[in-house]
PDB file of C-alpha atoms in Angstrom:
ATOM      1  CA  UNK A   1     179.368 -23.177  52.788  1.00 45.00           C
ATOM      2  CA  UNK A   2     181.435 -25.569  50.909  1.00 44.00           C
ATOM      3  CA  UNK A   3     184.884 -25.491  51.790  1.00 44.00           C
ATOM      4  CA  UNK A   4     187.133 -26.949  48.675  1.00 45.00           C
ATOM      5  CA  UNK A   5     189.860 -29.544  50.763  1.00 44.00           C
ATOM      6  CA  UNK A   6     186.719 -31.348  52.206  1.00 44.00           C
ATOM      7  CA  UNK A   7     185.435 -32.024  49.051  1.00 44.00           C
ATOM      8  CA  UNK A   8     187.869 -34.596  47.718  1.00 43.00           C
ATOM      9  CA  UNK A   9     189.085 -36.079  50.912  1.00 45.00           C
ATOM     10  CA  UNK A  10     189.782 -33.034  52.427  1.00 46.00           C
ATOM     11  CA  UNK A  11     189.905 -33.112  55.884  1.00 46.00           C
ATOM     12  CA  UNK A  12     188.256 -31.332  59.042  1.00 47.00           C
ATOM     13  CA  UNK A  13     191.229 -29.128  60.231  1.00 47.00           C
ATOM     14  CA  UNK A  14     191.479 -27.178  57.634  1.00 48.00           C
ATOM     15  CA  UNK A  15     187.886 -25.332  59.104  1.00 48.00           C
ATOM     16  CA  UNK A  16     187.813 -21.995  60.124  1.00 51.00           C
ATOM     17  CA  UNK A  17     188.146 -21.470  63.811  1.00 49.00           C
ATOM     18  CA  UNK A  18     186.696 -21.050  66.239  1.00 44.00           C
ATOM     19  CA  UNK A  19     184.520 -24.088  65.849  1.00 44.00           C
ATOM     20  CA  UNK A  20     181.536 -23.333  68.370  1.00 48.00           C
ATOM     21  CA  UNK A  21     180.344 -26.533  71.007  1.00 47.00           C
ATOM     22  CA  UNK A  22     177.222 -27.776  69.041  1.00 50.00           C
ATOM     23  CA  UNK A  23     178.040 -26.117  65.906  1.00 52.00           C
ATOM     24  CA  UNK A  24     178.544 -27.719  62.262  1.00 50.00           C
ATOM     25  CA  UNK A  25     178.930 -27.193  58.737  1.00 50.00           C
ATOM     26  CA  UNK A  26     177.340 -28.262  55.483  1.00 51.00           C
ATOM     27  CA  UNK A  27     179.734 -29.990  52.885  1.00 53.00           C
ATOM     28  CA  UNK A  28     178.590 -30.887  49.813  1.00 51.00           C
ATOM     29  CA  UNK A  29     175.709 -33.525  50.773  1.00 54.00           C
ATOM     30  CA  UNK A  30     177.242 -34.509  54.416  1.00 57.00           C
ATOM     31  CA  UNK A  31     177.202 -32.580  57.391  1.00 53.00           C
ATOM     32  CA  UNK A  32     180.447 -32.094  60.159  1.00 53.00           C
ATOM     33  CA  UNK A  33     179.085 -32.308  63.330  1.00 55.00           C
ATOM     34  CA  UNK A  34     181.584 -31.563  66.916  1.00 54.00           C
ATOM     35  CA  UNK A  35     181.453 -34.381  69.250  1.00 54.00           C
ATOM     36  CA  UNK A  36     183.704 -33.276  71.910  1.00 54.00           C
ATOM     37  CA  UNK A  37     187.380 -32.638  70.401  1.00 54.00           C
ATOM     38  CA  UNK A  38     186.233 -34.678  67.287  1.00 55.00           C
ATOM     39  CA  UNK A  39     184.797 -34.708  64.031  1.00 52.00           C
ATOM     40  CA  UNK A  40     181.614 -36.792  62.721  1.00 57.00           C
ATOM     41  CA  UNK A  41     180.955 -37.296  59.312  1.00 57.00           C
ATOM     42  CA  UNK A  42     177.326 -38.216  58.999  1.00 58.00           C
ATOM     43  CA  UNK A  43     175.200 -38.469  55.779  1.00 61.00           C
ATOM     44  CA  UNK A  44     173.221 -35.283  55.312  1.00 62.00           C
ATOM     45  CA  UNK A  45     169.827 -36.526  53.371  1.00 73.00           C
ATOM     46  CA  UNK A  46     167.258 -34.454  51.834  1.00 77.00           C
ATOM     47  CA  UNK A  47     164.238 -34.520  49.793  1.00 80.00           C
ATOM     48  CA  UNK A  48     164.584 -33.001  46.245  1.00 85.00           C
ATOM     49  CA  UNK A  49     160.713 -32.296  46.274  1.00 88.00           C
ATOM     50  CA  UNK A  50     158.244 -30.603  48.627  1.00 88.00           C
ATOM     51  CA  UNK A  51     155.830 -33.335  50.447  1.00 88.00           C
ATOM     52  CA  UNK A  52     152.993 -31.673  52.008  1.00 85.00           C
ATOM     53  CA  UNK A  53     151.270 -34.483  53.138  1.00 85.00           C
ATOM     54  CA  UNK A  54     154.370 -35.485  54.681  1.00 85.00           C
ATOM     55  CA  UNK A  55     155.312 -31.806  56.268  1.00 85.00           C
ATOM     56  CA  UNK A  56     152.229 -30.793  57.171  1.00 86.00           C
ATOM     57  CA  UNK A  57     150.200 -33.971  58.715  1.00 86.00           C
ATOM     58  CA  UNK A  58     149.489 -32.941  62.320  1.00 90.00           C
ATOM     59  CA  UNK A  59     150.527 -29.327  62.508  1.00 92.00           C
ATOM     60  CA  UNK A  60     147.237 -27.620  61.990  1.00 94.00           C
ATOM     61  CA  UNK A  61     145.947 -30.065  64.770  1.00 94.00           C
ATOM     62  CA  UNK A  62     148.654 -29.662  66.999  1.00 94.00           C
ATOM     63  CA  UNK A  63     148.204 -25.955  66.172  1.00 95.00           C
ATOM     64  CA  UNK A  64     144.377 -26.148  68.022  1.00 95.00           C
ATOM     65  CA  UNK A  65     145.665 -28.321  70.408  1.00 95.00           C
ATOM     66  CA  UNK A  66     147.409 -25.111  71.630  1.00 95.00           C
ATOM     67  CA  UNK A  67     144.948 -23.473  71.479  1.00 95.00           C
ATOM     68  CA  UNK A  68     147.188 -20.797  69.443  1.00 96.00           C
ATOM     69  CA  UNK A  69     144.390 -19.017  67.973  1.00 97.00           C
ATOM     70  CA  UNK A  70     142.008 -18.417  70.806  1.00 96.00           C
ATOM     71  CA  UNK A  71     141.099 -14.869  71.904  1.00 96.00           C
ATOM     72  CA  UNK A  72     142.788 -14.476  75.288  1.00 94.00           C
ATOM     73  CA  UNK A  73     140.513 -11.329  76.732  1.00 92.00           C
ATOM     74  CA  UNK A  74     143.725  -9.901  77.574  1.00 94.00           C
ATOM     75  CA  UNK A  75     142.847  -6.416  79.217  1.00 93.00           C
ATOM     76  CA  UNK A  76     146.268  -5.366  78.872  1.00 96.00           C
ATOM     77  CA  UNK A  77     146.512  -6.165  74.968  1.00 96.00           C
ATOM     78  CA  UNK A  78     144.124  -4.101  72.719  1.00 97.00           C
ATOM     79  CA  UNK A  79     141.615  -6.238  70.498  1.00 97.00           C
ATOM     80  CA  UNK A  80     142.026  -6.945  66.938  1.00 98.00           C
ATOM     81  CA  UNK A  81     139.091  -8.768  65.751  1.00 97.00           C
ATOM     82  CA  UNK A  82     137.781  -9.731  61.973  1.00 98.00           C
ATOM     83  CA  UNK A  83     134.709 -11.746  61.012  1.00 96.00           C
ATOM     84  CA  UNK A  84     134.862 -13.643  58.299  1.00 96.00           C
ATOM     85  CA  UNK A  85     132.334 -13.097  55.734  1.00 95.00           C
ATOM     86  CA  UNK A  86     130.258 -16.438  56.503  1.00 95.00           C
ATOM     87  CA  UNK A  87     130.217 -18.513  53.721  1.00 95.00           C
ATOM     88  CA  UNK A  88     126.795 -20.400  52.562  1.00 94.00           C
ATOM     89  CA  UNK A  89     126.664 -24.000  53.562  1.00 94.00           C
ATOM     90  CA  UNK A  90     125.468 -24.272  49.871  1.00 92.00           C
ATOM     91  CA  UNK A  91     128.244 -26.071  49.000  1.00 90.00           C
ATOM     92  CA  UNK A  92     132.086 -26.495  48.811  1.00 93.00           C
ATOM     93  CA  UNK A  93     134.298 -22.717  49.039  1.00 94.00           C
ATOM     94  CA  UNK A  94     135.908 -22.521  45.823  1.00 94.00           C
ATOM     95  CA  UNK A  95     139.244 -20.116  44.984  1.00 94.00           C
ATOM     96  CA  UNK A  96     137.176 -16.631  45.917  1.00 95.00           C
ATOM     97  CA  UNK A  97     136.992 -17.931  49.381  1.00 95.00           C
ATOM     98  CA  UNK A  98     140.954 -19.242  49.549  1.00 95.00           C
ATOM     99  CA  UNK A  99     141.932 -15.739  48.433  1.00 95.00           C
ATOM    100  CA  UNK A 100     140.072 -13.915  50.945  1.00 96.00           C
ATOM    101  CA  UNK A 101     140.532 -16.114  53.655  1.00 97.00           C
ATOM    102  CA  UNK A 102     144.029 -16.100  52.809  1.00 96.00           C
ATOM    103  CA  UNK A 103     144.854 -12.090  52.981  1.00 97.00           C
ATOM    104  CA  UNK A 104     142.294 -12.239  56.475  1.00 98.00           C
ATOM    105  CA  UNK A 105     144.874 -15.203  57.618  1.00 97.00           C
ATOM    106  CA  UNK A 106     148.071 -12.809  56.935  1.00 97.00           C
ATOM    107  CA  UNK A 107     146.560 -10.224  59.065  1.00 98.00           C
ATOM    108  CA  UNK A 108     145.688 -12.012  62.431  1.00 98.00           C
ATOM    109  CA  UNK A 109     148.587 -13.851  62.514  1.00 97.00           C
ATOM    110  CA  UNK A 110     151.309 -10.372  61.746  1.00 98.00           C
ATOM    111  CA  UNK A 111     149.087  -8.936  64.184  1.00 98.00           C
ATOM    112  CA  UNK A 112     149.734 -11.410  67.204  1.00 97.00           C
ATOM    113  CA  UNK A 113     153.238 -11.454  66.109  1.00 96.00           C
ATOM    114  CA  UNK A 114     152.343  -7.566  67.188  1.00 97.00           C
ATOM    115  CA  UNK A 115     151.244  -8.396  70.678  1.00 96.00           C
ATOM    116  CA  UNK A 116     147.681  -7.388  70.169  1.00 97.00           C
ATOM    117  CA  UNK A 117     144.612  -9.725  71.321  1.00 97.00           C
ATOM    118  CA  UNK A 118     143.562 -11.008  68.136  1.00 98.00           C
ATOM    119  CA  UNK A 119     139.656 -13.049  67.417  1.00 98.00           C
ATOM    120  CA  UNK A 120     139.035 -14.243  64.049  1.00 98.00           C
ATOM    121  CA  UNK A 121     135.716 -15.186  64.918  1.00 97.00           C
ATOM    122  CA  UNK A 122     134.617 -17.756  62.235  1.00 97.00           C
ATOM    123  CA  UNK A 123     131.468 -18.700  61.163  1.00 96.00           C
ATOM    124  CA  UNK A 124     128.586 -19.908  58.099  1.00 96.00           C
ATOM    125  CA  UNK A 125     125.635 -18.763  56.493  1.00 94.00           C
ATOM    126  CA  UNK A 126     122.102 -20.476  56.157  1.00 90.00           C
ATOM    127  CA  UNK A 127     121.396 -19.057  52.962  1.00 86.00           C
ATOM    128  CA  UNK A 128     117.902 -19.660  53.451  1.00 83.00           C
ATOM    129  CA  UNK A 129     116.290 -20.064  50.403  1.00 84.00           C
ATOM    130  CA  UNK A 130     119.411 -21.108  48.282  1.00 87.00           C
ATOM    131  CA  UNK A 131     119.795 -24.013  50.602  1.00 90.00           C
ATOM    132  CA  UNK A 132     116.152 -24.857  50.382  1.00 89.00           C
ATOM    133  CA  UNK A 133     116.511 -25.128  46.728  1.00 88.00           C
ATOM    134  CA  UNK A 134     119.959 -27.607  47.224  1.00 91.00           C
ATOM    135  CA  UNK A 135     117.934 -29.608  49.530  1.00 92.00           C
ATOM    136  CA  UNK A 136     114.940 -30.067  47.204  1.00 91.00           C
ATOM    137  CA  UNK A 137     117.388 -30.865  44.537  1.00 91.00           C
ATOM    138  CA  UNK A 138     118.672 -33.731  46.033  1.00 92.00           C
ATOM    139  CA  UNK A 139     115.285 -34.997  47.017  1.00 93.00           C
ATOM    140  CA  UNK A 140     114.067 -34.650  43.095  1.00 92.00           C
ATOM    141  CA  UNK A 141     116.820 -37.079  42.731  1.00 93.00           C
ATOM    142  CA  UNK A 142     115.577 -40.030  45.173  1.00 92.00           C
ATOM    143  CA  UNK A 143     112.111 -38.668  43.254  1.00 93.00           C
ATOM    144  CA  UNK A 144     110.811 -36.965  46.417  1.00 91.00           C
ATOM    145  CA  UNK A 145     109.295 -34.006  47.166  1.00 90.00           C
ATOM    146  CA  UNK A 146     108.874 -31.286  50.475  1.00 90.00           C
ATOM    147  CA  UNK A 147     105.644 -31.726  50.058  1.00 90.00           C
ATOM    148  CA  UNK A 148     106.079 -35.789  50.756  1.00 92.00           C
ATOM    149  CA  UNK A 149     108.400 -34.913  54.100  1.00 92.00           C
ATOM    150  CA  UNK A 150     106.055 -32.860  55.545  1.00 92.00           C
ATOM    151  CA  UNK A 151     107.509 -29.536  57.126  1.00 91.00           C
ATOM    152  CA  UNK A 152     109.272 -31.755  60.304  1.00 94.00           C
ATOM    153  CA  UNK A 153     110.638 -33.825  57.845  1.00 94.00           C
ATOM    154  CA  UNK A 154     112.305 -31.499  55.692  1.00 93.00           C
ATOM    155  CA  UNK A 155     113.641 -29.510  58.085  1.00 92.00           C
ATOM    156  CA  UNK A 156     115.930 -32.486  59.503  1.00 94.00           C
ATOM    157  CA  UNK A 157     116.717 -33.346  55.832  1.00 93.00           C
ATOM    158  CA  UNK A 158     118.241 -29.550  55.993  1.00 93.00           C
ATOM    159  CA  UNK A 159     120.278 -29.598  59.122  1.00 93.00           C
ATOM    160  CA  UNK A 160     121.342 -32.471  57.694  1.00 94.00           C
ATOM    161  CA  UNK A 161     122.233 -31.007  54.511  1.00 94.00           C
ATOM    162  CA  UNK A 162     123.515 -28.140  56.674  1.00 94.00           C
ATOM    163  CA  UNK A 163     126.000 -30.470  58.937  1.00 94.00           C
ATOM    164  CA  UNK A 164     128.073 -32.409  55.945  1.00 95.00           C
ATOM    165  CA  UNK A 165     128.725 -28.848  54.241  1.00 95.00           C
ATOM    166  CA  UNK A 166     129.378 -27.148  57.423  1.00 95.00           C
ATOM    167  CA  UNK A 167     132.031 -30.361  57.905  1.00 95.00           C
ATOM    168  CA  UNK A 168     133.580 -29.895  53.908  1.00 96.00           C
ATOM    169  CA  UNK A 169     134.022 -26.214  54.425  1.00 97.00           C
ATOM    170  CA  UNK A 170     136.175 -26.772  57.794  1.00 96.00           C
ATOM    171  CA  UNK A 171     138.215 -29.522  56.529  1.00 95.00           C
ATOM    172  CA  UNK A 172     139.147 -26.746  53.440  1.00 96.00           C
ATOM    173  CA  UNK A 173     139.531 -24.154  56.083  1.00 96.00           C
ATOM    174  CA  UNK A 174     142.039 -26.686  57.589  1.00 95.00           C
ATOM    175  CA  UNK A 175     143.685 -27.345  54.344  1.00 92.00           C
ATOM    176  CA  UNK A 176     144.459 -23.551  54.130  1.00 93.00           C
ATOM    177  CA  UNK A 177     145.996 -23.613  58.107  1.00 94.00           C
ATOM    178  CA  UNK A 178     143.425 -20.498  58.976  1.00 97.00           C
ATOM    179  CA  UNK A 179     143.960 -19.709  62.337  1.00 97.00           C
ATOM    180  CA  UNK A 180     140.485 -19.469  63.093  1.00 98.00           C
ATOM    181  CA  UNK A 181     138.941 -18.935  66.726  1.00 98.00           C
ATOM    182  CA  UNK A 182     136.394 -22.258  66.426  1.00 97.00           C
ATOM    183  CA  UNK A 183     135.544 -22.045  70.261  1.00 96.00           C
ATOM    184  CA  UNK A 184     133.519 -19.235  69.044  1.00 96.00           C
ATOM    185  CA  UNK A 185     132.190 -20.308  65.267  1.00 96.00           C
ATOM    186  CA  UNK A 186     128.451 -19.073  64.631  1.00 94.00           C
ATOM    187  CA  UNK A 187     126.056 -20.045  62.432  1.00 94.00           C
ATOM    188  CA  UNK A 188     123.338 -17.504  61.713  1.00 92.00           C
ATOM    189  CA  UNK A 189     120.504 -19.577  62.726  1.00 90.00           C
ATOM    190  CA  UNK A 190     122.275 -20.315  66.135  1.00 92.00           C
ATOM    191  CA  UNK A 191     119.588 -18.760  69.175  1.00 92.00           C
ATOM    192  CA  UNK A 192     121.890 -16.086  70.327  1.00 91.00           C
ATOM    193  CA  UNK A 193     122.165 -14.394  66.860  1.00 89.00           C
ATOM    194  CA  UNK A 194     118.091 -14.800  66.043  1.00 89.00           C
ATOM    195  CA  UNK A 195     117.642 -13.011  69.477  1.00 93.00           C
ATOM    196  CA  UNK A 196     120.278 -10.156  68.417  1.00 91.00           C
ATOM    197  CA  UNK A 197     118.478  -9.647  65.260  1.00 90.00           C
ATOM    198  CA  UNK A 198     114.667  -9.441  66.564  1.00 92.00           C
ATOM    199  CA  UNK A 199     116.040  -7.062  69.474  1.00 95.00           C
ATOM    200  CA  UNK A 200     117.835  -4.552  66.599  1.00 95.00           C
ATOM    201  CA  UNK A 201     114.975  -4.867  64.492  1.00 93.00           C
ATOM    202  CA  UNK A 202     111.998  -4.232  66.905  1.00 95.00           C
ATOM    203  CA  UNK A 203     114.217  -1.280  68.972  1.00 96.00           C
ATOM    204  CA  UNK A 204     114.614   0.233  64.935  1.00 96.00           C
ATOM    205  CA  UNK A 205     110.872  -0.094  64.385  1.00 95.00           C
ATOM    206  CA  UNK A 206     109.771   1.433  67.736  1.00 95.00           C
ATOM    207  CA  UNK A 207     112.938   4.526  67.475  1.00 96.00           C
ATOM    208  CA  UNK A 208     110.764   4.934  63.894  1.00 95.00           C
ATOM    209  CA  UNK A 209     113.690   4.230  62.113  1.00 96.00           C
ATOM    210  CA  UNK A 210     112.271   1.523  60.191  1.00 94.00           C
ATOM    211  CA  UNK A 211     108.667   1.118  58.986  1.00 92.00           C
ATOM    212  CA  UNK A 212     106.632  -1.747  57.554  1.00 87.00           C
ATOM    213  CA  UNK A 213     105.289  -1.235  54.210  1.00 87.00           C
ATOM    214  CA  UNK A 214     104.199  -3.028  50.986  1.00 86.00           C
ATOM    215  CA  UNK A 215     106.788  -3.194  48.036  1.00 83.00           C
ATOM    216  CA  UNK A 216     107.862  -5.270  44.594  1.00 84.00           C
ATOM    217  CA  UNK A 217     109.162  -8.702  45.482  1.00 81.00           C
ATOM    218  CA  UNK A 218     110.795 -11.398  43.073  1.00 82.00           C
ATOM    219  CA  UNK A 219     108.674 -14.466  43.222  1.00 83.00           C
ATOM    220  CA  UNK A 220     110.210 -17.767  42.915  1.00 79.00           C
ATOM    221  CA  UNK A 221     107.908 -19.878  40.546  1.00 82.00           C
ATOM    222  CA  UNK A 222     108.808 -22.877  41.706  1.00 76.00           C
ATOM    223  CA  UNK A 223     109.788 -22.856  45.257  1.00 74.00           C
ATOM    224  CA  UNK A 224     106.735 -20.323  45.757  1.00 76.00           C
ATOM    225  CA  UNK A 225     108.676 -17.890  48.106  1.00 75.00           C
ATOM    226  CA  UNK A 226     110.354 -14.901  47.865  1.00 76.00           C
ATOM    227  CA  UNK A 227     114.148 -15.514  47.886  1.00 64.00           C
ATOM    228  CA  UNK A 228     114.789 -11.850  48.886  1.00 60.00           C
TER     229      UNK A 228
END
C-alpha cells in the first residue's frame, strides 16, 4: 500500500495505527521497517525479471535431502500411489512426457497436502528391441557391428547405453521438480520385476488361462528379431 505523504518526503507518523512489533509497510520502492519506537528506511530492491537459475538452484536437492517425497508406510494414513508410465531409455523425454508428468506431479503433491500416504513410484523402460536398434546405431557409426562385440560385448555396450539415458531422463525429471519416490525407482529388467513376471505368467499358463500357440509375427529384416 502506498500511502501519498511518504511519497514526497512524507513522513512515518502519518501511518495507520496500530503499527504491529515486527510489522512494515511497502512505499513506493523502500520498505518501513519498526525498530523499537523507531522508523527505518531501508532500500527495498527487486528483480524486474524471473531468474530461475537463480531461484531455483538447490531446492529440488534440498527437497530429497528431506526426504519430502518418500512413502512413509503410515498405517494410519491411507495410500495414494501412481506409477509413472516408464519411459524408454531410448532417448531424451520430450514435451508428451513434461505434460504427463506434470498433471501426475499436481496430484501427489494436493494429495499430501490431503494427509494421505502418497508413492509416486518412478521408474524406466528397456524397450528391448528399440534400444537394441539405438545401440547398433551408434556402433554403425565407429563402423562396428554386434556381430564384432560378440554377445558379452554388446550387452555392456547396452547397459552402458542404458546408464547415460537413464542419467538425461532424471536430470529432466529434476528440471520439472517431480516429486518422485527414487528410493524405490525400477527398471524393468531389475531381478525382482523378471521374477514377478515369470511367476504371473507360468501361474496363468498352469490356471489355463493362457496357452502357447503359433501366430503372425512382424520380422525385423535387419535386426533379424521380432520386435513384438
Amino acid at each position: 500500500m502506498v500511502y501519498p505523504s511518504l511519497e514526497k518526503g512524507g513522513t512515518a507518523n502519518k501511518l495507520p495505527r496500530p503499527f504491529g512489533v515486527g510489522s512494515f509497510y511497502i512505499v513506493k520502492n523502500r520498505v518501513l521497517v519498526k525498530g523499537g519506537n523507531r522508523m527505518e528506511n531501508q532500500e527495498l530492491s527487486m528483480p524486474t525479471k524471473y531468474d530461475p537459475e537463480k531461484i531455483e538452484s538447490g531446492r529440488y536437492q534440498w527437497w530429497l535431502d528431506g526426504k519430502f517425497f518418500e512413502a512413509k508406510d503410515d498405517k494410519t494414513k491411507e495410500p495414494y500411489t501412481i506409477v509413472i508410465p516408464p519411459p524408454n531409455v531410448t532417448g531424451k523425454l520430450h514435451l508428451g512426457h513434461a505434460w504427463d508428468t506434470a498433471l501426475q506431479d499436481i496430484l501427489t503433491r494436493m494429495k499430501r497436502m490431503q494427509g494421505y500416504d502418497v508413492l509416486w513410484l518412478p521408474g524406466m523402460d528397456h524397450a528391448g528391441i528399440a534400444t537394441q536398434a539405438k545401440v547398433e546405431g551408434k556402433l554403425r557409426e565407429e563402423g562396428k557391428s554386434r556381430y564384432d562385440l560378440g554377445r558379452e560385448k554388446f550387452l555392456e555396450e547396452s547397459w552402458k547405453w542404458k546408464e547415460e539415458y537413464a542419467g538425461f531422463i532424471r536430470n529432466q525429471w529434476a528440471k520439472i521438480g517431480l516429486g518422485l519416490d527414487y528410493s524405490r525407482e525400477r527398471f524393468t529388467l531389475d531381478q525382482g520385476l523378471n521374477d514377478a513376471v515369470n511367476e504371473v505368467f507360468i501361474t496363468l499358463y498352469k490356471k489355463g488361462l493362457i496357452y502357447r500357440g503359433e501366430y503372425i509375427i512382424n520380422w525385423d529384416p535387419q535386426n533379424q528379431n521380432c520386435p513384438f
